[in-house]
PDB file of C-alpha atoms in Angstrom:
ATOM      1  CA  UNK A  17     150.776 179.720 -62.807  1.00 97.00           C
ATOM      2  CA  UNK A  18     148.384 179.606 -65.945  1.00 98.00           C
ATOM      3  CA  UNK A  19     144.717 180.930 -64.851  1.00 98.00           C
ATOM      4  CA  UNK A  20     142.347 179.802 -67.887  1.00 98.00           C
ATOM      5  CA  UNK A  21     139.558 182.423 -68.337  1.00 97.00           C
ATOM      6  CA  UNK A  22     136.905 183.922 -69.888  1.00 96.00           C
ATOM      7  CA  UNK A  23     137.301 187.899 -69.418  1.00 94.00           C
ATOM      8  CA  UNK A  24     133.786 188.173 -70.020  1.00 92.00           C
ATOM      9  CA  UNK A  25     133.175 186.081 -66.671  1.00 95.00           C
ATOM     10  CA  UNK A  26     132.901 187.366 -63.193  1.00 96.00           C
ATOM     11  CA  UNK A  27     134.101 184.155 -62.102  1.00 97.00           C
ATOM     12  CA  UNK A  28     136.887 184.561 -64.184  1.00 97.00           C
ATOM     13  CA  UNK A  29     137.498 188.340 -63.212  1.00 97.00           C
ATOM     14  CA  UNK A  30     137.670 187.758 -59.425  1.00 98.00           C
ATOM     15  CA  UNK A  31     140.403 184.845 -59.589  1.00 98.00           C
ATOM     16  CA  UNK A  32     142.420 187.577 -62.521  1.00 98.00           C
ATOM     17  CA  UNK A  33     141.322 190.357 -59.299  1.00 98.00           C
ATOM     18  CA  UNK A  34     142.822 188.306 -56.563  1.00 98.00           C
ATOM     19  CA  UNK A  35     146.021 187.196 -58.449  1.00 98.00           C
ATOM     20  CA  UNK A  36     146.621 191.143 -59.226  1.00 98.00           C
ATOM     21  CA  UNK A  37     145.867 192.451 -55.628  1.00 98.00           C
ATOM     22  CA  UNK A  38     148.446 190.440 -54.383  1.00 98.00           C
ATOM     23  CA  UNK A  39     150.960 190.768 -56.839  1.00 98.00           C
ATOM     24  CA  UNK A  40     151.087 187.159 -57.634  1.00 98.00           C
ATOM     25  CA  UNK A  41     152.627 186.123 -61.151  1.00 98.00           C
ATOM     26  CA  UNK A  42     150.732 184.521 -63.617  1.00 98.00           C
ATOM     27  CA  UNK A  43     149.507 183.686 -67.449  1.00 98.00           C
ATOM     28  CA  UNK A  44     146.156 184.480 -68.481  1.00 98.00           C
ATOM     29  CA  UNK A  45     144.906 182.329 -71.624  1.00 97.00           C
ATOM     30  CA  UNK A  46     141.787 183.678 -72.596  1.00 97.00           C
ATOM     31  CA  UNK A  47     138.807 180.854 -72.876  1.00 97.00           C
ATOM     32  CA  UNK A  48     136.089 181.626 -74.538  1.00 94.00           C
ATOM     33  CA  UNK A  49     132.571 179.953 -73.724  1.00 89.00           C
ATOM     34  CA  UNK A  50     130.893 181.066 -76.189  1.00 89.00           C
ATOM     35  CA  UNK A  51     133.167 179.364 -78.645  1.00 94.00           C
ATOM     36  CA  UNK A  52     132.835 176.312 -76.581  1.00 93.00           C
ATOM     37  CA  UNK A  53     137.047 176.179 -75.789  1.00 94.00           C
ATOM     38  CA  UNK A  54     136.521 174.826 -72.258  1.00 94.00           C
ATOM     39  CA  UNK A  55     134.787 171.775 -74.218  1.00 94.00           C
ATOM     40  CA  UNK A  56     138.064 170.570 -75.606  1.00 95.00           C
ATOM     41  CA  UNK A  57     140.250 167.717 -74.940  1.00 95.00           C
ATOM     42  CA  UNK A  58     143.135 169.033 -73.742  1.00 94.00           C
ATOM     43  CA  UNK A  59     140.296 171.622 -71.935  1.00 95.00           C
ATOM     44  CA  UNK A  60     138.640 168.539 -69.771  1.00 95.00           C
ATOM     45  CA  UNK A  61     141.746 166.626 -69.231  1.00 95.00           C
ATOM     46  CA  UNK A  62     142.313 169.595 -66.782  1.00 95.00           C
ATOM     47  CA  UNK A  63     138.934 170.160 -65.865  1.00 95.00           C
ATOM     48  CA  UNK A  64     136.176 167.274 -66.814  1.00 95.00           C
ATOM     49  CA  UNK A  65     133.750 169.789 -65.514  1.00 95.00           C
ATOM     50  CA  UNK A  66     134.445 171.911 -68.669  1.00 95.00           C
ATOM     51  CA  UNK A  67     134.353 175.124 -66.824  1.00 95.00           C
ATOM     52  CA  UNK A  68     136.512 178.481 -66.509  1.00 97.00           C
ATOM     53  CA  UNK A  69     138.011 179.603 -64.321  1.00 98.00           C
ATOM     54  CA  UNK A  70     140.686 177.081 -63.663  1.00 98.00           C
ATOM     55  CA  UNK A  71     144.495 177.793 -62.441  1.00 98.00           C
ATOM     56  CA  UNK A  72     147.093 175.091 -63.506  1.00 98.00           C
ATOM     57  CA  UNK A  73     149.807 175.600 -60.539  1.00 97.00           C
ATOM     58  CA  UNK A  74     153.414 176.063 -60.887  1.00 96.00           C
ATOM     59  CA  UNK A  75     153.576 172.549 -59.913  1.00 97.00           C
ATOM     60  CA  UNK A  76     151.398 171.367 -62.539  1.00 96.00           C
ATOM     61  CA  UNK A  77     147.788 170.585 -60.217  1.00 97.00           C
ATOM     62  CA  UNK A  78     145.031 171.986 -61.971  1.00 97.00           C
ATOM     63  CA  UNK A  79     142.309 173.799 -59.417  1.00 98.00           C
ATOM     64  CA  UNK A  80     138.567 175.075 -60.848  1.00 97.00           C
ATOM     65  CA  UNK A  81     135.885 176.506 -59.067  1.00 97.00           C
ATOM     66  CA  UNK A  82     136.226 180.619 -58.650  1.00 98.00           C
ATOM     67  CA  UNK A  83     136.000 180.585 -55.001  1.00 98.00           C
ATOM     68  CA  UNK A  84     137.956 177.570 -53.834  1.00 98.00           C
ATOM     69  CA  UNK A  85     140.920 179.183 -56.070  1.00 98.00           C
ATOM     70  CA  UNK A  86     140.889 182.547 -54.270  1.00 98.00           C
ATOM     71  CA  UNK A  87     141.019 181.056 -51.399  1.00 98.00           C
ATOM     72  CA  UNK A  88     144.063 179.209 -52.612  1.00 98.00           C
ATOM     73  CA  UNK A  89     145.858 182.315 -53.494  1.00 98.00           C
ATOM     74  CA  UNK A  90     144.901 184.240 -50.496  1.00 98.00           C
ATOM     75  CA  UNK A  91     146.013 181.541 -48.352  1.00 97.00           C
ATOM     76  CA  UNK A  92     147.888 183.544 -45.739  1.00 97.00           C
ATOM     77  CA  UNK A  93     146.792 186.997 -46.752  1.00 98.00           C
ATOM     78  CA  UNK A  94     145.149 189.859 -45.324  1.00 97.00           C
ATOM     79  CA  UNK A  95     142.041 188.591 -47.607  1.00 98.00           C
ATOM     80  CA  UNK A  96     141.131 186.199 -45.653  1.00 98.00           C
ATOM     81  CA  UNK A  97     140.729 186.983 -41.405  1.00 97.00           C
ATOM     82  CA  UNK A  98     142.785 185.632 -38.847  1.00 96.00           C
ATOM     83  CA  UNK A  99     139.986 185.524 -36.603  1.00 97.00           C
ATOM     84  CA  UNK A 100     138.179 181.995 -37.090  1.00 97.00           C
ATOM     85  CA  UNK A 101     134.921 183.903 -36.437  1.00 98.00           C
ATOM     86  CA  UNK A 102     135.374 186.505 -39.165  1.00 97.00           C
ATOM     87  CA  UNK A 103     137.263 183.692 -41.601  1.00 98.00           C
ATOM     88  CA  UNK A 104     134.190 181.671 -41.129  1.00 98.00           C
ATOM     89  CA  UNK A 105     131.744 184.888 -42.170  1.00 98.00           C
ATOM     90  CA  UNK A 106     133.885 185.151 -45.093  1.00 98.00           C
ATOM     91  CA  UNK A 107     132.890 181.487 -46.437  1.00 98.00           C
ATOM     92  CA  UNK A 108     129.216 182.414 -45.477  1.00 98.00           C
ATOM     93  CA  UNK A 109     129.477 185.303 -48.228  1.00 98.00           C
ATOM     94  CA  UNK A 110     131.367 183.078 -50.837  1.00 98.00           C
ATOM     95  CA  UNK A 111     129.288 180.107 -50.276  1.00 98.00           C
ATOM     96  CA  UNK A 112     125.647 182.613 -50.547  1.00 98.00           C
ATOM     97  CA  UNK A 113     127.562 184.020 -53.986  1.00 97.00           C
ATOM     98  CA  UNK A 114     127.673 180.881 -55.652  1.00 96.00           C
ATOM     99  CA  UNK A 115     123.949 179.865 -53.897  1.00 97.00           C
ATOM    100  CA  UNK A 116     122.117 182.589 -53.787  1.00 97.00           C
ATOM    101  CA  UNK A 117     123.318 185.661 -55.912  1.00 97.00           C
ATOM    102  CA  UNK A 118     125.680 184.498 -58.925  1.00 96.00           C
ATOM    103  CA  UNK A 119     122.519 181.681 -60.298  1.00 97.00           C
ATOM    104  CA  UNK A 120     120.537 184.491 -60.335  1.00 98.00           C
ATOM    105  CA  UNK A 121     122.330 188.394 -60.807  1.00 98.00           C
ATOM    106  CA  UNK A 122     124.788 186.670 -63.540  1.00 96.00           C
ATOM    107  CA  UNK A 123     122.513 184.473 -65.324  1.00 97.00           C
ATOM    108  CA  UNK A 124     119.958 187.422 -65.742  1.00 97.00           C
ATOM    109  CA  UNK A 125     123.208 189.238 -67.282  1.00 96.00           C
ATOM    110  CA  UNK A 126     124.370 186.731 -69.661  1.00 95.00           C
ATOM    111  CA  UNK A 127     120.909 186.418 -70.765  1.00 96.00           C
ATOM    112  CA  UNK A 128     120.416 190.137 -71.409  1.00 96.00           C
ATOM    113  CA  UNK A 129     123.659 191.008 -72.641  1.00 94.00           C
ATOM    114  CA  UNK A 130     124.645 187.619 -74.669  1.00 92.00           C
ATOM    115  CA  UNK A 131     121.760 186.215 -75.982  1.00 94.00           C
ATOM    116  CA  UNK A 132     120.462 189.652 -76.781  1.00 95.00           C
ATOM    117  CA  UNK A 133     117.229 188.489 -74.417  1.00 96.00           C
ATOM    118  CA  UNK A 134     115.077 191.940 -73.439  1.00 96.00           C
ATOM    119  CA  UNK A 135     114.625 192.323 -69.631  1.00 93.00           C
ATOM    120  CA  UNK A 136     110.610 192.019 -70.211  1.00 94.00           C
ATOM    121  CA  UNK A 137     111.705 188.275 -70.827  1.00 96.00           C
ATOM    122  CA  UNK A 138     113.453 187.428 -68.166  1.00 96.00           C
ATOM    123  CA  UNK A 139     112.130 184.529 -65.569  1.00 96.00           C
ATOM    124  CA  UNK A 140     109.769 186.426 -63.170  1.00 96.00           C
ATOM    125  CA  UNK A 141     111.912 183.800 -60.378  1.00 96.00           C
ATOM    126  CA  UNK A 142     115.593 185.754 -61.682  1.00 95.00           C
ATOM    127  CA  UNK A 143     114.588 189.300 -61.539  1.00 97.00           C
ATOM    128  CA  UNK A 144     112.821 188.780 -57.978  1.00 98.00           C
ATOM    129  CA  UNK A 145     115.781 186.130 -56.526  1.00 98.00           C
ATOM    130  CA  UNK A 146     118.687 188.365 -57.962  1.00 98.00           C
ATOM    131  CA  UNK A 147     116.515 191.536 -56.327  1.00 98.00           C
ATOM    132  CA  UNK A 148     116.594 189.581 -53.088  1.00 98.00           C
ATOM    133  CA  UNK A 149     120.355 189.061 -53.194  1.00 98.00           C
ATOM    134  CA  UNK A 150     121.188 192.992 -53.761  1.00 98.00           C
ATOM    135  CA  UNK A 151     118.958 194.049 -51.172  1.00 98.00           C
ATOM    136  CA  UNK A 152     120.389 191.256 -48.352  1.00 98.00           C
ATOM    137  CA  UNK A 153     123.621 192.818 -49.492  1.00 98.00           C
ATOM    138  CA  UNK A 154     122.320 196.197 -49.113  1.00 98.00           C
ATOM    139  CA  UNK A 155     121.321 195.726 -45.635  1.00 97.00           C
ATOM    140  CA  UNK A 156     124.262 193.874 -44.621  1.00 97.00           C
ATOM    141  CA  UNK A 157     126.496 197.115 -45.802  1.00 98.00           C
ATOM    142  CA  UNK A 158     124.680 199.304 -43.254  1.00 96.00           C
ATOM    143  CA  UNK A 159     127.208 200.739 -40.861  1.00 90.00           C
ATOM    144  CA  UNK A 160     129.952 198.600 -42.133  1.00 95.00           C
ATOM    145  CA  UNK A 161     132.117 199.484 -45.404  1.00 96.00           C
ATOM    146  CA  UNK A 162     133.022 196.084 -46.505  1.00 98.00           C
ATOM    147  CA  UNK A 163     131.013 193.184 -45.903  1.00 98.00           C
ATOM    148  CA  UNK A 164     133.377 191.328 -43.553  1.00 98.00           C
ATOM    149  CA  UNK A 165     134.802 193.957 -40.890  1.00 92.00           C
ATOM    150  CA  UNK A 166     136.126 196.944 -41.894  1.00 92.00           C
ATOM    151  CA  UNK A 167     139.188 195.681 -44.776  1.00 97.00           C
ATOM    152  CA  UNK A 168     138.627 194.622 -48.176  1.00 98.00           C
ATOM    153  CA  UNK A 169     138.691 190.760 -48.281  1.00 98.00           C
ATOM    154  CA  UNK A 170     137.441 187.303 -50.075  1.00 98.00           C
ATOM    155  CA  UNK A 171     133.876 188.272 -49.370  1.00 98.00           C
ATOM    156  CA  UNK A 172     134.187 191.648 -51.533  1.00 98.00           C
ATOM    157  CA  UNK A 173     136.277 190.354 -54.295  1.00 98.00           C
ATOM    158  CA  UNK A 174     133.610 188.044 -54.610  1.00 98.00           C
ATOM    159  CA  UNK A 175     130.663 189.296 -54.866  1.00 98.00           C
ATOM    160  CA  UNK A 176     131.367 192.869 -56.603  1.00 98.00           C
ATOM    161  CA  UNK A 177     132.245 190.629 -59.423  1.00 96.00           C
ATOM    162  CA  UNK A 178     128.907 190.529 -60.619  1.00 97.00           C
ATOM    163  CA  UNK A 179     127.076 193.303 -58.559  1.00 98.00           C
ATOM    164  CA  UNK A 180     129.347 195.621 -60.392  1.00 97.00           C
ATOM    165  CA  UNK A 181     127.360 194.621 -63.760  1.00 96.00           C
ATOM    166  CA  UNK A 182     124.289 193.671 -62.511  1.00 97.00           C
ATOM    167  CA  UNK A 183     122.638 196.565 -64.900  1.00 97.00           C
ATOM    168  CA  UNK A 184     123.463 194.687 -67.517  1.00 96.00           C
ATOM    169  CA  UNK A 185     121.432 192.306 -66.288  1.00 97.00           C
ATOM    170  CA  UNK A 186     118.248 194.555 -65.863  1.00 96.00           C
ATOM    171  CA  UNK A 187     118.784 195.105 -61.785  1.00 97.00           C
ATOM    172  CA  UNK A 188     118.874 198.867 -60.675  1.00 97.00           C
ATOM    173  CA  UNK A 189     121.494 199.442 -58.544  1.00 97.00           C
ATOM    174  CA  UNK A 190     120.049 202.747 -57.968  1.00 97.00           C
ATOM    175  CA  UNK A 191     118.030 201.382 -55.460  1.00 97.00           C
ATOM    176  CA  UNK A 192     120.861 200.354 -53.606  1.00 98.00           C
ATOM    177  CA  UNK A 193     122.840 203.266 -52.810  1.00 98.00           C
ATOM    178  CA  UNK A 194     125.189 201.267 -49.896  1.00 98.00           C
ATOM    179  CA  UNK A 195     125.551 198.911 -53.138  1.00 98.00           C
ATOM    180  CA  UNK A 196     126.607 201.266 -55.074  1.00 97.00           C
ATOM    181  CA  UNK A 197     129.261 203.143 -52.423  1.00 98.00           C
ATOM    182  CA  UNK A 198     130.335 199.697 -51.491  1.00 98.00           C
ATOM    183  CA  UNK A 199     131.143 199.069 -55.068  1.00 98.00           C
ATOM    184  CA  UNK A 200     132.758 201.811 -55.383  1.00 97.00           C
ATOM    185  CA  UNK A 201     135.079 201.133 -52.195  1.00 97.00           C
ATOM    186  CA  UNK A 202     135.801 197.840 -53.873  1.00 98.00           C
ATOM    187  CA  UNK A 203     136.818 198.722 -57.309  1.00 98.00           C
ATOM    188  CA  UNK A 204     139.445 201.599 -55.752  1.00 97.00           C
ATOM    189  CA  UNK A 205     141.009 198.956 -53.658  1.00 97.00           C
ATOM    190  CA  UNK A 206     141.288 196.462 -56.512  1.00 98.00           C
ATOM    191  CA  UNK A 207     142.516 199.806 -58.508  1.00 96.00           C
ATOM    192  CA  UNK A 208     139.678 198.792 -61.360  1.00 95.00           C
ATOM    193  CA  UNK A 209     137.961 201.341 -63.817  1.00 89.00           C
ATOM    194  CA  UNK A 210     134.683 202.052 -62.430  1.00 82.00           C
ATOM    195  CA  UNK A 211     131.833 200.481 -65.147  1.00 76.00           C
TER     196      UNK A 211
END
């Protein structure tokens, strides 16, 4: 399997996260955005969406879009619940992370920390809608240590992606101390360096 990434991408991270978890062999080729190398040819014969991450399978079938490739590779796993109830909450969180918290956490990031744009210059609409998403996820982490039952799964690799660096986007996570334990929790399980 050949995952196409940028490392600089939480998108990218949680698909390199997922593969590494569970053990699964793969090559990484590093694709960077910001040189434009998902804009290729050979790039958007595999994807015509032009975007990273994207897994070419063993079998040759190419597959983009972060979330519907962990899902792929967790197929089976303890990732992803056996109980349709707690399956289903798992989509809820990875369908929100793409809605409701990646347009809005990450893009304040790459703004900040790759186009060198000062937090005082930010959209009013990113600071207060990425500030919206920590906090849901804040209250949703009271009395439970992952955000989907009590096991790390889809839901968590998913979304600490980019709440682990949301300071580099201008958000406090200091004012989100279940954020921050929860984080925490997450990046031991995935065995990554804490930022």
């Amino acid at each position: 399997m050949r995952v196409y990434g940028d490392s600089i991408s939480g998108n990218c991270q949680k698909v390199q996260w997922t593969a590494d978890y569970l053990a699964l062999p793969y090559e990484w080729v590093e694709t960077d955005i910001l040189k434009q190398e998902s804009r290729t040819e050979s790039f958007l014969a595999l994807n015509p969406a032009g975007q990273v991450p994207l897994v070419v399978l063993d079998d040759g079938r190419p597959l983009a879009q972060s979330n519907a490739i962990i899902l792929h590779l967790a197929e089976g796993t303890n990732l992803i619940p056996k109980d349709s109830y707690d399956r289903a909450k798992v989509l809820e969180w990875l369908f929100w992370e793409q809605y409701s918290h990646e347009p809005y956490v990450a893009v304040a990031r790459f703004q900040m920390r790759y186009l060198g744009k000062p937090a005082s210059d930010l959209e009013p609409r990113l600071v207060e809608r990425g500030n919206a998403a920590l906090g849901l996820m804040e209250g949703a982490l009271a009395g439970s240590s992952f955000l989907v039952g009590q096991s790390l799964t889809l839901a968590d690799i998913a979304l600490v992606a980019y709440t682990r660096m949301a300071g580099e986007g201008g958000f406090n996570l200091a004012d989100y101390p279940l954020l921050q334990a929860w984080i925490r929790r997450v990046e031991s399980e995935l065995a990554l360096p804490s930022l």
